mmCIF file of C-alpha atoms in Angstrom:
data_model
loop_
_atom_site.group_PDB
_atom_site.id
_atom_site.type_symbol
_atom_site.label_atom_id
_atom_site.label_comp_id
_atom_site.label_asym_id
_atom_site.label_seq_id
_atom_site.Cartn_x
_atom_site.Cartn_y
_atom_site.Cartn_z
ATOM 1 C CA MET A 1 272.909 -21.157 292.194
ATOM 2 C CA LYS A 2 273.261 -17.404 290.115
ATOM 3 C CA PRO A 3 269.929 -16.501 287.844
ATOM 4 C CA PHE A 4 269.050 -17.747 284.719
ATOM 5 C CA GLU A 5 270.339 -15.654 282.068
ATOM 6 C CA PRO A 6 268.258 -16.283 278.601
ATOM 7 C CA SER A 7 270.228 -16.091 275.466
ATOM 8 C CA ARG A 8 267.908 -12.760 274.322
ATOM 9 C CA PRO A 9 267.693 -9.691 275.926
ATOM 10 C CA GLN A 10 264.433 -8.873 277.684
ATOM 11 C CA ASP A 11 263.180 -5.672 275.622
ATOM 12 C CA GLU A 12 263.867 -8.386 272.293
ATOM 13 C CA VAL A 13 261.013 -10.704 273.404
ATOM 14 C CA ILE A 14 257.614 -10.429 272.333
ATOM 15 C CA GLN A 15 255.783 -11.577 275.416
ATOM 16 C CA ARG A 16 253.767 -15.039 275.045
ATOM 17 C CA PRO A 17 250.619 -16.494 277.129
ATOM 18 C CA VAL A 18 252.682 -19.655 276.939
ATOM 19 C CA MET A 19 254.973 -17.975 278.400
ATOM 20 C CA GLY A 20 253.192 -17.493 281.735
ATOM 21 C CA THR A 21 251.944 -21.506 281.516
ATOM 22 C CA ILE A 22 255.916 -22.068 281.298
ATOM 23 C CA GLN A 23 255.908 -20.471 284.562
ATOM 24 C CA LYS A 24 252.677 -21.577 286.241
ATOM 25 C CA ARG A 25 254.181 -25.043 285.402
ATOM 26 C CA VAL A 26 257.394 -24.680 287.192
ATOM 27 C CA GLU A 27 256.073 -22.995 290.078
ATOM 28 C CA CYS A 28 253.415 -25.926 290.609
ATOM 29 C CA TRP A 29 255.676 -28.126 290.001
ATOM 30 C CA ARG A 30 255.040 -31.568 291.401
ATOM 31 C CA GLN A 31 257.374 -34.631 290.308
ATOM 32 C CA HIS A 32 256.306 -34.962 286.572
ATOM 33 C CA ALA A 33 258.413 -34.129 283.395
ATOM 34 C CA THR A 34 257.581 -30.907 281.624
ATOM 35 C CA ILE A 35 257.954 -31.336 277.869
ATOM 36 C CA ILE A 36 257.644 -27.961 275.211
ATOM 37 C CA GLY A 37 256.455 -28.345 272.220
ATOM 38 C CA GLY A 38 255.257 -27.420 268.688
ATOM 39 C CA ARG A 39 256.543 -27.041 265.312
ATOM 40 C CA TYR A 40 260.176 -26.182 264.120
ATOM 41 C CA GLN A 41 260.421 -22.460 264.327
ATOM 42 C CA SER A 42 258.227 -21.747 266.483
ATOM 43 C CA GLY A 43 259.318 -19.804 269.867
ATOM 44 C CA LYS A 44 259.677 -22.815 271.827
ATOM 45 C CA SER A 45 263.083 -22.303 273.341
ATOM 46 C CA VAL A 46 262.754 -18.535 273.803
ATOM 47 C CA ALA A 47 259.343 -19.231 274.735
ATOM 48 C CA THR A 48 261.382 -21.443 277.131
ATOM 49 C CA GLU A 49 264.621 -19.288 277.462
ATOM 50 C CA GLU A 50 261.733 -16.042 278.695
ATOM 51 C CA ALA A 51 259.673 -18.268 281.421
ATOM 52 C CA LEU A 52 262.564 -18.874 283.567
ATOM 53 C CA ARG A 53 264.677 -15.614 283.325
ATOM 54 C CA GLY A 54 265.893 -15.332 287.153
ATOM 55 C CA VAL A 55 264.758 -18.899 288.391
ATOM 56 C CA ARG A 56 268.121 -19.759 290.479
ATOM 57 C CA GLY A 57 268.432 -23.255 290.574
ATOM 58 C CA VAL A 58 268.624 -24.366 286.169
ATOM 59 C CA VAL A 59 271.306 -26.657 284.551
ATOM 60 C CA ARG A 60 270.704 -26.482 281.107
ATOM 61 C CA PHE A 61 272.223 -29.409 278.148
ATOM 62 C CA SER A 62 272.379 -30.252 275.277
ATOM 63 C CA ILE A 63 271.104 -33.033 273.762
ATOM 64 C CA GLU A 64 273.377 -33.884 270.963
ATOM 65 C CA SER A 65 274.991 -37.652 271.223
ATOM 66 C CA ALA A 66 273.971 -40.979 272.366
ATOM 67 C CA ASP A 67 276.316 -39.799 275.104
ATOM 68 C CA TRP A 68 274.774 -37.267 276.300
ATOM 69 C CA LYS A 69 274.740 -37.922 280.085
ATOM 70 C CA ARG A 70 278.283 -38.604 280.516
ATOM 71 C CA MET A 71 278.877 -35.654 278.160
ATOM 72 C CA MET A 72 276.997 -33.414 280.895
ATOM 73 C CA PHE A 73 278.873 -34.985 283.557
ATOM 74 C CA GLU A 74 281.946 -33.589 282.299
ATOM 75 C CA GLU A 75 280.419 -30.586 281.964
ATOM 76 C CA LEU A 76 279.317 -29.817 285.232
ATOM 77 C CA LYS A 77 282.636 -31.155 286.484
ATOM 78 C CA VAL A 78 281.017 -34.054 288.410
ATOM 79 C CA GLU A 79 282.027 -38.541 288.002
ATOM 80 C CA ASN A 80 279.418 -40.285 287.845
ATOM 81 C CA SER A 81 274.839 -39.832 287.749
ATOM 82 C CA GLY A 82 275.221 -40.416 291.631
ATOM 83 C CA LEU A 83 277.670 -37.729 292.171
ATOM 84 C CA PHE A 84 275.342 -35.855 289.460
ATOM 85 C CA LYS A 85 271.982 -36.590 291.981
ATOM 86 C CA GLU A 86 274.238 -35.426 295.091
ATOM 87 C CA MET A 87 275.088 -32.171 293.762
ATOM 88 C CA MET A 88 270.771 -31.548 292.817
ATOM 89 C CA ARG A 89 270.015 -32.825 296.159
ATOM 90 C CA ARG A 90 272.838 -29.345 297.137
ATOM 91 C CA VAL A 91 271.317 -26.928 295.101
ATOM 92 C CA GLY A 92 267.678 -28.075 296.093
ATOM 93 C CA GLU A 93 269.035 -26.752 299.696
ATOM 94 C CA LYS A 94 270.303 -24.143 298.787
ATOM 95 C CA LEU A 95 267.453 -22.659 296.567
ATOM 96 C CA LYS A 96 265.202 -22.023 300.238
ATOM 97 C CA ASP A 97 267.760 -19.654 301.367
ATOM 98 C CA PHE A 98 266.085 -18.145 298.068
ATOM 99 C CA PRO A 99 262.463 -17.985 299.493
ATOM 100 C CA ASP A 100 261.127 -15.521 296.166
ATOM 101 C CA ASN A 101 262.834 -18.370 293.656
ATOM 102 C CA LEU A 102 259.607 -19.594 291.084
ATOM 103 C CA THR A 103 260.715 -22.890 292.577
ATOM 104 C CA LYS A 104 262.172 -24.648 295.316
ATOM 105 C CA TYR A 105 263.336 -27.420 293.288
ATOM 106 C CA PRO A 106 266.440 -27.509 291.081
ATOM 107 C CA VAL A 107 265.239 -28.009 286.960
ATOM 108 C CA LEU A 108 266.791 -29.665 284.926
ATOM 109 C CA LEU A 109 266.683 -28.408 281.770
ATOM 110 C CA LEU A 110 267.568 -30.631 277.859
ATOM 111 C CA ASP A 111 267.660 -28.471 274.185
ATOM 112 C CA ILE A 112 266.873 -31.318 271.630
ATOM 113 C CA PRO A 113 268.264 -29.942 269.070
ATOM 114 C CA ARG A 114 266.000 -31.273 265.149
ATOM 115 C CA THR A 115 269.679 -33.255 264.265
ATOM 116 C CA THR A 116 269.452 -35.536 267.265
ATOM 117 C CA ILE A 117 268.484 -39.048 266.191
ATOM 118 C CA GLU A 118 270.429 -40.970 269.516
ATOM 119 C CA GLY A 119 270.125 -41.117 272.821
ATOM 120 C CA ILE A 120 266.709 -39.439 272.679
ATOM 121 C CA ASP A 121 265.208 -42.820 275.126
ATOM 122 C CA ARG A 122 267.514 -42.201 277.766
ATOM 123 C CA VAL A 123 266.054 -38.557 278.251
ATOM 124 C CA SER A 124 262.783 -39.930 279.125
ATOM 125 C CA SER A 125 263.738 -42.974 281.519
ATOM 126 C CA THR A 126 266.160 -39.434 283.299
ATOM 127 C CA ALA A 127 263.112 -37.899 283.949
ATOM 128 C CA LYS A 128 261.229 -40.869 285.805
ATOM 129 C CA ASP A 129 264.922 -41.572 287.256
ATOM 130 C CA VAL A 130 265.131 -38.195 288.891
ATOM 131 C CA ALA A 131 261.251 -36.789 289.099
ATOM 132 C CA THR A 132 260.798 -38.340 292.628
ATOM 133 C CA ASP A 133 262.035 -37.560 295.772
ATOM 134 C CA LYS A 134 264.678 -40.505 296.603
ATOM 135 C CA ILE A 135 267.741 -38.595 297.192
ATOM 136 C CA GLY A 136 266.533 -36.257 299.100
ATOM 137 C CA CYS A 137 265.295 -34.520 296.359
ATOM 138 C CA ALA A 138 263.666 -34.369 293.344
ATOM 139 C CA ILE A 139 264.091 -32.217 289.800
ATOM 140 C CA HIS A 140 262.303 -30.945 287.170
ATOM 141 C CA VAL A 141 263.611 -31.719 284.133
ATOM 142 C CA ILE A 142 262.392 -29.533 281.219
ATOM 143 C CA VAL A 143 262.606 -30.700 277.368
ATOM 144 C CA SER A 144 262.628 -28.231 274.530
ATOM 145 C CA ALA A 145 262.462 -30.731 271.462
ATOM 146 C CA SER A 146 263.235 -29.007 268.113
ATOM 147 C CA SER A 147 261.268 -31.600 266.640
ATOM 148 C CA ALA A 148 257.657 -31.814 266.812
ATOM 149 C CA ALA A 149 258.172 -36.700 265.765
ATOM 150 C CA VAL A 150 260.005 -36.128 269.156
ATOM 151 C CA ALA A 151 258.202 -34.353 271.601
ATOM 152 C CA LEU A 152 254.867 -36.532 270.235
ATOM 153 C CA ALA A 153 257.051 -39.446 271.323
ATOM 154 C CA PHE A 154 258.939 -38.735 274.625
ATOM 155 C CA ASP A 155 257.173 -41.115 277.356
ATOM 156 C CA ALA A 156 257.867 -40.237 280.779
ATOM 157 C CA GLY A 157 255.776 -43.242 282.497
ATOM 158 C CA GLY A 158 252.154 -42.136 280.548
ATOM 159 C CA THR A 159 250.143 -38.688 279.966
ATOM 160 C CA GLU A 160 250.085 -39.078 284.695
ATOM 161 C CA ARG A 161 253.096 -38.825 284.471
ATOM 162 C CA GLN A 162 253.924 -35.738 282.919
ATOM 163 C CA GLU A 163 252.764 -32.218 281.453
ATOM 164 C CA ASP A 164 252.884 -30.876 277.596
ATOM 165 C CA ILE A 165 252.820 -27.429 276.718
ATOM 166 C CA TRP A 166 252.087 -26.681 272.553
ATOM 167 C CA VAL A 167 253.754 -24.022 271.506
ATOM 168 C CA GLY A 168 251.962 -22.659 268.260
ATOM 169 C CA ASP A 169 252.077 -20.241 266.404
ATOM 170 C CA LEU A 170 252.175 -15.878 267.334
ATOM 171 C CA THR A 171 248.387 -14.421 267.279
ATOM 172 C CA GLU A 172 248.201 -10.813 264.751
ATOM 173 C CA GLU A 173 248.993 -8.870 267.587
ATOM 174 C CA GLU A 174 251.647 -10.474 268.646
ATOM 175 C CA ALA A 175 252.953 -10.478 265.319
ATOM 176 C CA LYS A 176 252.147 -6.925 264.786
ATOM 177 C CA GLU A 177 254.828 -5.857 267.929
ATOM 178 C CA PHE A 178 257.351 -8.845 266.450
ATOM 179 C CA LEU A 179 257.451 -7.318 263.307
ATOM 180 C CA ALA A 180 257.723 -3.310 264.588
ATOM 181 C CA LEU A 181 261.210 -4.632 266.276
ATOM 182 C CA HIS A 182 262.607 -5.152 263.293
ATOM 183 C CA GLY A 183 261.334 -1.667 261.525
ATOM 184 C CA HIS A 184 258.051 -3.083 259.830
ATOM 185 C CA GLU A 185 255.539 -2.062 262.125
ATOM 186 C CA LYS A 186 253.624 -0.050 259.203
ATOM 187 C CA ASN A 187 253.308 -3.298 256.177
ATOM 188 C CA TRP A 188 253.371 -6.285 259.407
ATOM 189 C CA ARG A 189 250.160 -7.206 257.712
ATOM 190 C CA ASP A 190 252.175 -7.778 253.749
ATOM 191 C CA PHE A 191 254.818 -9.672 256.128
ATOM 192 C CA VAL A 192 251.311 -12.273 257.906
ATOM 193 C CA ASP A 193 249.965 -12.401 254.658
ATOM 194 C CA ALA A 194 253.130 -13.447 253.062
ATOM 195 C CA CYS A 195 254.070 -16.132 255.174
ATOM 196 C CA GLY A 196 251.642 -16.616 258.483
ATOM 197 C CA LEU A 197 252.663 -16.300 261.738
ATOM 198 C CA ARG A 198 254.866 -18.897 263.009
ATOM 199 C CA ILE A 199 257.586 -16.514 263.650
ATOM 200 C CA GLY A 200 260.304 -18.430 262.158
ATOM 201 C CA ASP A 201 259.012 -17.894 259.297
ATOM 202 C CA LEU A 202 258.563 -13.906 260.306
ATOM 203 C CA VAL A 203 262.656 -13.532 261.076
ATOM 204 C CA LYS A 204 262.682 -15.526 257.811
ATOM 205 C CA ALA A 205 261.023 -12.612 255.441
ATOM 206 C CA CYS A 206 263.007 -9.871 256.914
ATOM 207 C CA GLU A 207 266.237 -11.261 255.894
ATOM 208 C CA ASN A 208 265.431 -12.282 252.942
ATOM 209 C CA LEU A 209 263.823 -8.494 252.119
ATOM 210 C CA LYS A 210 267.069 -7.131 252.759
ATOM 211 C CA LYS A 211 269.188 -9.755 250.906
ATOM 212 C CA GLY A 212 266.993 -8.220 248.317
ATOM 213 C CA ILE A 213 263.860 -11.136 248.444
ATOM 214 C CA SER A 214 260.565 -10.161 247.621
ATOM 215 C CA LEU A 215 257.639 -11.267 250.008
ATOM 216 C CA ASN A 216 255.855 -13.175 247.162
ATOM 217 C CA ASP A 217 258.971 -14.985 246.279
ATOM 218 C CA THR A 218 259.202 -15.295 250.428
ATOM 219 C CA LYS A 219 255.282 -17.079 249.865
ATOM 220 C CA GLN A 220 255.942 -19.253 247.486
ATOM 221 C CA GLU A 221 259.340 -21.310 249.078
ATOM 222 C CA TYR A 222 257.210 -20.701 252.176
ATOM 223 C CA ARG A 223 253.921 -22.909 250.571
ATOM 224 C CA ARG A 224 256.687 -26.017 249.511
ATOM 225 C CA PHE A 225 258.163 -25.407 253.091
ATOM 226 C CA ALA A 226 254.000 -25.826 254.209
ATOM 227 C CA THR A 227 252.976 -28.398 251.597
ATOM 228 C CA ALA A 228 256.040 -30.893 252.074
ATOM 229 C CA GLU A 229 255.293 -30.992 256.236
ATOM 230 C CA ALA A 230 251.608 -31.022 255.601
ATOM 231 C CA VAL A 231 252.339 -35.233 253.677
ATOM 232 C CA GLY A 232 254.626 -35.536 257.099
ATOM 233 C CA PHE A 233 253.181 -34.216 259.734
ATOM 234 C CA MET A 234 249.738 -36.571 258.922
ATOM 235 C CA GLU A 235 252.321 -39.666 257.604
ATOM 236 C CA LEU A 236 253.101 -39.189 261.661
ATOM 237 C CA GLN A 237 251.932 -41.804 263.920
ATOM 238 C CA VAL A 238 253.662 -42.175 267.464
ATOM 239 C CA HIS A 239 251.415 -44.606 269.811
ATOM 240 C CA PRO A 240 249.906 -43.941 272.238
ATOM 241 C CA LYS A 241 249.396 -40.190 271.048
ATOM 242 C CA LEU A 242 246.893 -38.453 267.563
ATOM 243 C CA ASN A 243 249.134 -38.386 264.834
ATOM 244 C CA GLY A 244 249.561 -34.833 263.926
ATOM 245 C CA ARG A 245 246.912 -33.224 263.550
ATOM 246 C CA GLN A 246 246.882 -29.944 265.580
ATOM 247 C CA MET A 247 250.158 -29.365 263.656
ATOM 248 C CA SER A 248 248.289 -29.774 259.955
ATOM 249 C CA GLN A 249 245.257 -27.613 262.009
ATOM 250 C CA GLU A 250 248.125 -24.849 261.850
ATOM 251 C CA LEU A 251 249.167 -25.770 258.389
ATOM 252 C CA LEU A 252 245.365 -24.624 256.867
ATOM 253 C CA LYS A 253 245.112 -21.764 258.242
ATOM 254 C CA VAL A 254 247.718 -20.049 257.152
ATOM 255 C CA TYR A 255 247.360 -21.804 254.547
ATOM 256 C CA PRO A 256 243.442 -22.860 253.369
ATOM 257 C CA GLU A 257 243.633 -22.656 249.816
ATOM 258 C CA GLY A 258 246.302 -24.810 249.592
ATOM 259 C CA MET A 259 246.485 -27.035 251.675
ATOM 260 C CA PRO A 260 243.248 -28.734 251.216
ATOM 261 C CA GLU A 261 244.304 -30.523 248.292
ATOM 262 C CA VAL A 262 247.750 -31.631 249.669
ATOM 263 C CA PHE A 263 245.780 -33.079 252.723
ATOM 264 C CA ASN A 264 243.427 -35.165 250.286
ATOM 265 C CA SER A 265 246.150 -36.082 247.876
ATOM 266 C CA ILE A 266 246.987 -38.487 251.055
ATOM 267 C CA ARG A 267 243.434 -39.435 251.807
ATOM 268 C CA ILE A 268 242.975 -37.470 255.022
ATOM 269 C CA LEU A 269 239.125 -36.563 255.119
ATOM 270 C CA LEU A 270 239.485 -33.055 255.968
ATOM 271 C CA GLY A 271 236.579 -33.467 258.485
ATOM 272 C CA SER A 272 238.731 -35.626 261.002
ATOM 273 C CA LEU A 273 240.703 -33.446 262.123
ATOM 274 C CA PRO A 274 240.319 -31.205 264.659
ATOM 275 C CA ASN A 275 238.152 -27.813 264.522
#
């Protein structure tokens, strides 16, 4: 029941509109799972954590194996699914003592790292199982998937049973604010020109510069990564959703000179991408 405490201090976090979107979702939740998706290192975990800052009734767990539910129960000191639901029911009852809390429902925050391969299907079934008020208290499951493919493939019962929230790249103003925190308020444009607006790339560029790696070298490295991502995204097909075209569109914006050739080389018509 303690207020949720993110891993980063608040003064080190850039406030982004998507955080407000997640907060509104939590505040107005009505028995549907929430999926936080986006490109790798787009800031999904930080945005989700910041949106939940100070919220009571949040249980967080990282899914790293197929046996994740048993491991979660052990960490929470409950023996089985029935006792877990009873614990969460009591959390829901206790939240009534905190009328100013962002939500009156318990929140189960599940992180899925990129390295996780097994057990993901059970996350979907768990989200459907606990989202309804069968136990006297529904549980809001929020899934933060590091892999965009996992986020696209997640199915908690169709679009009517889940809400997808996309964490995109920073705006230029957000990038400028972020880079100012790292002492680059005067040359922030050089960083954006070199590596775009994905926050993870900007962090790495700052680290590289400290190691003596120039922004130009970092730019060439990122271009190679972007090419690999473009091929991977456009080959990604997840029924019934579209392939990774939203991610590909972001790559086109960041690297407008090189990406069209990459897309055309894998027989994708650029006119079929969203504007």
